[in-house]
Short mmCIF file of C-alpha atoms and ligand atoms in Angstrom, two decimals:
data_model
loop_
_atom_site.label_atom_id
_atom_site.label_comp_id
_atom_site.label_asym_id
_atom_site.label_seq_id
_atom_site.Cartn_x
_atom_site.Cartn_y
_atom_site.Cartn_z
CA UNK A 1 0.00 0.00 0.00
CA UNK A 2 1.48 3.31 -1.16
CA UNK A 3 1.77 6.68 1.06
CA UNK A 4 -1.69 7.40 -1.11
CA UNK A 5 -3.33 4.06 0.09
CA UNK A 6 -2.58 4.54 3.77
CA UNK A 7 -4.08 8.53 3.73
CA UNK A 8 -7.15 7.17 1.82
CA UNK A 9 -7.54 4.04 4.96
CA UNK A 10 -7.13 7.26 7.40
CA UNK A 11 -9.71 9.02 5.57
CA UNK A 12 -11.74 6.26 5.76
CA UNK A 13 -11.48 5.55 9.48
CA UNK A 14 -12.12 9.47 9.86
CA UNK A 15 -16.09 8.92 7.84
CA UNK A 16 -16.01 5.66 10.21
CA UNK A 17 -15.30 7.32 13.43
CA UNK A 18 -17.31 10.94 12.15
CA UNK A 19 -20.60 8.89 11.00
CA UNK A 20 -20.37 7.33 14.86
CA UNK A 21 -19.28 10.58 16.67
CA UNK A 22 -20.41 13.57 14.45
CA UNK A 23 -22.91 12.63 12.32
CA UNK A 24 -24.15 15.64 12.59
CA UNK A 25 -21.27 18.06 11.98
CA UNK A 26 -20.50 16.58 8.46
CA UNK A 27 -22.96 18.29 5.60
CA UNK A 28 -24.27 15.72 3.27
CA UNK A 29 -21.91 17.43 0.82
CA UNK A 30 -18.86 16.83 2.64
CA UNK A 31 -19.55 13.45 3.19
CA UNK A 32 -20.44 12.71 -0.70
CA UNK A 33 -17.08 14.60 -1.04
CA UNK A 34 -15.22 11.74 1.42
CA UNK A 35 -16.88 8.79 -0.31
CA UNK A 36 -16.50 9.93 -3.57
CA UNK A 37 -12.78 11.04 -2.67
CA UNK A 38 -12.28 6.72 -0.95
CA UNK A 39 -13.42 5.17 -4.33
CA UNK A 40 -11.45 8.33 -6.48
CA UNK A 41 -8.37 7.53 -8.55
CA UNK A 42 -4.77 8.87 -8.25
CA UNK A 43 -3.73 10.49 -11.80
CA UNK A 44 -0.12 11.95 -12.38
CA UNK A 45 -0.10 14.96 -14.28
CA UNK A 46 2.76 16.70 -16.01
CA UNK A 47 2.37 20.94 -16.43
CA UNK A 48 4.83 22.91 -18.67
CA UNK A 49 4.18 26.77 -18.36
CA UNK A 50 6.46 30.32 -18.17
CA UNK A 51 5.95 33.19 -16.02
CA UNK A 52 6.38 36.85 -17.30
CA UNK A 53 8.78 37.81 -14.22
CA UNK A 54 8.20 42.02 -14.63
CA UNK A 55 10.64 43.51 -12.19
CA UNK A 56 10.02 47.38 -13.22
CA UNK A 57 8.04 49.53 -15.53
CA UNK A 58 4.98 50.50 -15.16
CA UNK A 59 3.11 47.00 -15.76
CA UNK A 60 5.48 45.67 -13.43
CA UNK A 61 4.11 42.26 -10.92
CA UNK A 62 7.15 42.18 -8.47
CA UNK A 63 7.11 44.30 -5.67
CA UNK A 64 9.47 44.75 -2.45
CA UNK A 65 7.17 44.13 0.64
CA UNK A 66 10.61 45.26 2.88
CA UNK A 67 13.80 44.50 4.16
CA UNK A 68 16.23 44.04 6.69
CA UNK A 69 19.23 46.13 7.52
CA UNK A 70 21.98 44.52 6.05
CA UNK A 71 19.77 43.39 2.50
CA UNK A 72 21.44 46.70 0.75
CA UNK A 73 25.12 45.63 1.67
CA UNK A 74 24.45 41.86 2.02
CA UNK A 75 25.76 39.86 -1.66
CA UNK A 76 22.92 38.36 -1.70
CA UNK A 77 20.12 40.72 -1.00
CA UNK A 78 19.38 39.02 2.84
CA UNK A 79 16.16 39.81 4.39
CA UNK A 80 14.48 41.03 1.38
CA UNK A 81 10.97 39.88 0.88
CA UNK A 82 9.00 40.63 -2.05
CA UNK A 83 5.16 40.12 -3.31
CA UNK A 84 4.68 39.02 -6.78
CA UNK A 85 1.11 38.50 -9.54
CA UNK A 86 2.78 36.53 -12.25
CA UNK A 87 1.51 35.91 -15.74
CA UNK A 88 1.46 32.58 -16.34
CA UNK A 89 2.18 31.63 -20.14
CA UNK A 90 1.80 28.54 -22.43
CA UNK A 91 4.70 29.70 -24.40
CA UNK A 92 7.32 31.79 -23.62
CA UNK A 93 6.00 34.97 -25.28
CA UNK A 94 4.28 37.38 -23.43
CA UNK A 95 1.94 37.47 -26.07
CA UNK A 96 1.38 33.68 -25.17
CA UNK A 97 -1.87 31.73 -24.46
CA UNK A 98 -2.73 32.82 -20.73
CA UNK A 99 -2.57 30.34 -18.23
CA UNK A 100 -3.19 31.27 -15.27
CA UNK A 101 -0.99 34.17 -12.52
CA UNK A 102 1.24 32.86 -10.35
CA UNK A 103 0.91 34.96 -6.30
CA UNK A 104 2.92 34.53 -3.49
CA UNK A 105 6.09 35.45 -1.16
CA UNK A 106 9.81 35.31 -2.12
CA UNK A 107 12.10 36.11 0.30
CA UNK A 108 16.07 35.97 0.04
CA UNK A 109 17.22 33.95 2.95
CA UNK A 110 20.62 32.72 2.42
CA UNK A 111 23.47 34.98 3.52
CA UNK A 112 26.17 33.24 1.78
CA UNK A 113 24.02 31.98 -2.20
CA UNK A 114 21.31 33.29 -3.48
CA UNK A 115 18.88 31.57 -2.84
CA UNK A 116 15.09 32.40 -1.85
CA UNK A 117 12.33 30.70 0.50
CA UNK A 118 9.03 30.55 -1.58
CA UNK A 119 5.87 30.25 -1.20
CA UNK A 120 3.56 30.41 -4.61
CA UNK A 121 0.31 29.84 -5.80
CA UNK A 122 -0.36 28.66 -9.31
CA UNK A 123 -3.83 30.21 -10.27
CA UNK A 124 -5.27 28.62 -13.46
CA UNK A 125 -8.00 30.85 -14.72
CA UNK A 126 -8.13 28.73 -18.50
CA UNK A 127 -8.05 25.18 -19.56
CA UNK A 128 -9.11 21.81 -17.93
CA UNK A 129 -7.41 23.60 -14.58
CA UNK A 130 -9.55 26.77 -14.71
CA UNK A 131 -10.18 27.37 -10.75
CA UNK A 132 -7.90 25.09 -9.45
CA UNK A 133 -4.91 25.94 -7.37
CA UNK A 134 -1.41 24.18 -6.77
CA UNK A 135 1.06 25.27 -4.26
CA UNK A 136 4.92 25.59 -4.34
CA UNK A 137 6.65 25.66 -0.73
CA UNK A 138 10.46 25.53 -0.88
CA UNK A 139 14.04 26.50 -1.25
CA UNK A 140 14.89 28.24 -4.79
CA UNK A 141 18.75 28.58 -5.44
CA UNK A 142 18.17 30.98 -8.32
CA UNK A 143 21.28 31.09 -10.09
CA UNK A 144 21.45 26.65 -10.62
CA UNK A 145 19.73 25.02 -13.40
CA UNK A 146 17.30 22.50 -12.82
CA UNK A 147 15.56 23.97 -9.42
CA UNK A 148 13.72 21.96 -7.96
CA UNK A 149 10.58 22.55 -5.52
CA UNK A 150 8.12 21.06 -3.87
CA UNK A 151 4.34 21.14 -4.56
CA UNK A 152 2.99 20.75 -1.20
CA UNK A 153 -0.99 20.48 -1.83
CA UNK A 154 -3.90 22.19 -4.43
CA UNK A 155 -7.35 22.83 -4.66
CA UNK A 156 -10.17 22.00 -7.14
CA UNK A 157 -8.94 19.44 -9.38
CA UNK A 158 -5.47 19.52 -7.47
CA UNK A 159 -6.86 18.59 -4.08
CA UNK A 160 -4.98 15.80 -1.86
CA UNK A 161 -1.73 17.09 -4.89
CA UNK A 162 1.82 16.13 -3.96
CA UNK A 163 5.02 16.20 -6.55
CA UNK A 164 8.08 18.66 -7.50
CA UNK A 165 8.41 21.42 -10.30
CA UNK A 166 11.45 22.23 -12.19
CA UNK A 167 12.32 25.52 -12.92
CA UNK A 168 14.68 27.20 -15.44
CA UNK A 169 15.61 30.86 -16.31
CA UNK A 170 14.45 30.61 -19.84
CA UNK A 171 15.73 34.69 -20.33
CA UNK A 172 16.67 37.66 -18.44
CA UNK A 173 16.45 41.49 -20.04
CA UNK A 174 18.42 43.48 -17.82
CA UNK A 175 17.74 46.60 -19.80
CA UNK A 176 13.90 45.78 -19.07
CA UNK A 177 14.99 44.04 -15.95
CA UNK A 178 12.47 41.63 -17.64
CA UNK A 179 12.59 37.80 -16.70
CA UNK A 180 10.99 34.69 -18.42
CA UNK A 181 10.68 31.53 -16.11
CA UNK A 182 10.00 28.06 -16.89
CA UNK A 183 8.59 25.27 -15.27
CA UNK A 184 7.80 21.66 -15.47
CA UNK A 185 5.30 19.99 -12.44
CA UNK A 186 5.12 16.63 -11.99
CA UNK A 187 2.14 16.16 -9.71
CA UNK A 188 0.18 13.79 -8.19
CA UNK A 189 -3.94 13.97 -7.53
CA UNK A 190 -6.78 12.22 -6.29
CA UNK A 191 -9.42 12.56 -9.13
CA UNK A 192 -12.73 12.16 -7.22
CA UNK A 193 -15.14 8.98 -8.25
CA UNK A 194 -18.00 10.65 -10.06
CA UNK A 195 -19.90 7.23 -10.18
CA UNK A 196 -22.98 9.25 -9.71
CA UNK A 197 -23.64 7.35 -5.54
CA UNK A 198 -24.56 9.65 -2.83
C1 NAG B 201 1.48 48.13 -19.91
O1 NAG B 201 0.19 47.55 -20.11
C2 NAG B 201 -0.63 48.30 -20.95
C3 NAG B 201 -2.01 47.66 -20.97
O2 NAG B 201 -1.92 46.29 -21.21
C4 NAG B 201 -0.01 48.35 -22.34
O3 NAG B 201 -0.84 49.13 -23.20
C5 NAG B 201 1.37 48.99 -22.23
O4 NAG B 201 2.00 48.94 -23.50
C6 NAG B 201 2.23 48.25 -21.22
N1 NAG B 201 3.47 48.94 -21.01
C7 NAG B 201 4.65 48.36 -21.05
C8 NAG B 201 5.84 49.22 -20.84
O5 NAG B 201 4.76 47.14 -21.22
C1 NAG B 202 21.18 46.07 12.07
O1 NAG B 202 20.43 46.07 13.25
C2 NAG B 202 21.09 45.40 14.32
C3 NAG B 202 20.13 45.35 15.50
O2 NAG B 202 19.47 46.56 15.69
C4 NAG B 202 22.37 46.15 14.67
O3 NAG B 202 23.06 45.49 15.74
C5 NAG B 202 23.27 46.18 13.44
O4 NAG B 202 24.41 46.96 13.68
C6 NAG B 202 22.52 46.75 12.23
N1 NAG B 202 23.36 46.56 11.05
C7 NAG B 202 23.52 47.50 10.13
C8 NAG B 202 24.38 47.14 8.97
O5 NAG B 202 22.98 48.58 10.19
C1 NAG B 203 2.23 41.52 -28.06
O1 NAG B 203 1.12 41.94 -28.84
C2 NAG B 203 1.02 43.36 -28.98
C3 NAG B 203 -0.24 43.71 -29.75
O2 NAG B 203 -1.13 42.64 -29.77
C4 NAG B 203 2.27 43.89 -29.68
O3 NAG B 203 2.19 45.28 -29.76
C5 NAG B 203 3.50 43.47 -28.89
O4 NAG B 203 4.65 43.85 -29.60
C6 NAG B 203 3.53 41.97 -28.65
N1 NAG B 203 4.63 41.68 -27.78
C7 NAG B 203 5.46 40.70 -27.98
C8 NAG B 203 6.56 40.52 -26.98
O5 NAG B 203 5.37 39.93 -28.93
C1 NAG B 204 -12.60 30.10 -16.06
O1 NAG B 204 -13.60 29.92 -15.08
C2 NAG B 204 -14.29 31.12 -14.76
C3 NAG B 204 -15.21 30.85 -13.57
O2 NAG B 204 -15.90 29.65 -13.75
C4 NAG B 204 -15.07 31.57 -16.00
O3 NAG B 204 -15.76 32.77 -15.71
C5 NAG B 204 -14.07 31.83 -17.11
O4 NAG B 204 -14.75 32.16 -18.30
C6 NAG B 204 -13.21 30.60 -17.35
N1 NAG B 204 -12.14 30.97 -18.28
C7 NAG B 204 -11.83 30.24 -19.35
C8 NAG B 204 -10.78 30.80 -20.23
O5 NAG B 204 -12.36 29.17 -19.59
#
């Protein structure tokens, strides 16, 4: 029994033990949701997208948030955290088919590489993901090749998700101080039963 098997038996015991203890508390929604979610599939998806990393100008989606005393004289910006609103491309053009945005937190927190904590939110708003969610959590050495991060859970169509992205520089403008990212998720989901039982 994989790591998938033993949450769905937990999940399980948790209907058992609710239906004894809280029948009550559990809408007839959620519980379709839990049965439906017992007798669901897993399904392994693979995502390939860029994000249109605008540092300045006026359409610009990355903003300093603040920063700690030594980030101006620290080599590798310490302390600073910044808010970004991503577009999310199918290409690499920024004239490319809209995904989705990509929001969250950077913040440079390595004194000696830089390298940034994250914490992102991949917002489809087209395709088969439209509404769903998945989130990135992790360490992001941004100078390597071949970054890897971890996508520690979704929503919608990404709920119960679990896997690792890839990310590349694809290009950086420094005149436009304009940056293309790419990355690849690998990423694992429960797709609900819809067998129609409730
Ligand atoms: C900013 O966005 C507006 C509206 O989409 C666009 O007309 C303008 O050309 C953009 N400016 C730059 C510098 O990209
Ligand atoms: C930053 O703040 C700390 C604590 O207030 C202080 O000890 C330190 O000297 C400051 N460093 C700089 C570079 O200003
Ligand atoms: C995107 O499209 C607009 C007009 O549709 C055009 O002016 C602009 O040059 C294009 N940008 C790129 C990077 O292709
Ligand atoms: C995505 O879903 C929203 C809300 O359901 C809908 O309004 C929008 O038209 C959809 N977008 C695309 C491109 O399908």
């Amino acid at each position: 029994m994989g790591k998938l098997g033993a949450i769905l038996m937990i999940l399980s015991l948790i209907i058992a033990t609710s239906s004894v203890h809280a029948k009550s508390q559990m809408s007839k929604q959620e519980k379709a949701w839990f049965r439906n979610l017992c007798r669901g599939k897993k399904k392994v998806a693979k995502l390939h997208f860029y994000l249109q990393d605008e540092l300045s100008g006026p359409n610009r989606t990355v903003y300093e948030v603040s920063r700690s005393n030594i980030t101006s004289i620290s080599p590798t910006s310490f302390g600073q955290v910044r808010v970004l609103d991503n577009l999310m491309t199918a290409g690499p053009g920024r004239n490319s088919t809209e995904l989705g945005r990509a929001q969250g937190l950077i913040t440079f927190a390595d004194l000696k590489e830089s390298a940034l904590a994250m914490n992102i939110n991949f917002v489809f708003t087209s395709g088969k993901y439209n509404g769903s969610t998945l989130c990135i959590l992790g360490r992001n050495p941004i100078l390597g090749r071949d970054r890897e991060l971890p996508i520690v859970g979704g929503s919608g169509v990404f709920r119960m998700a679990q896997g690792y992205s890839i990310s590349n520089t694809y290009s950086y403008d420094p005149v436009a101080d304009y940056g293309i990212l790419e990355y690849t998720i690998y990423v694992t989901y429960v797709k609900e039963s819809d067998d129609g039982v409730h």
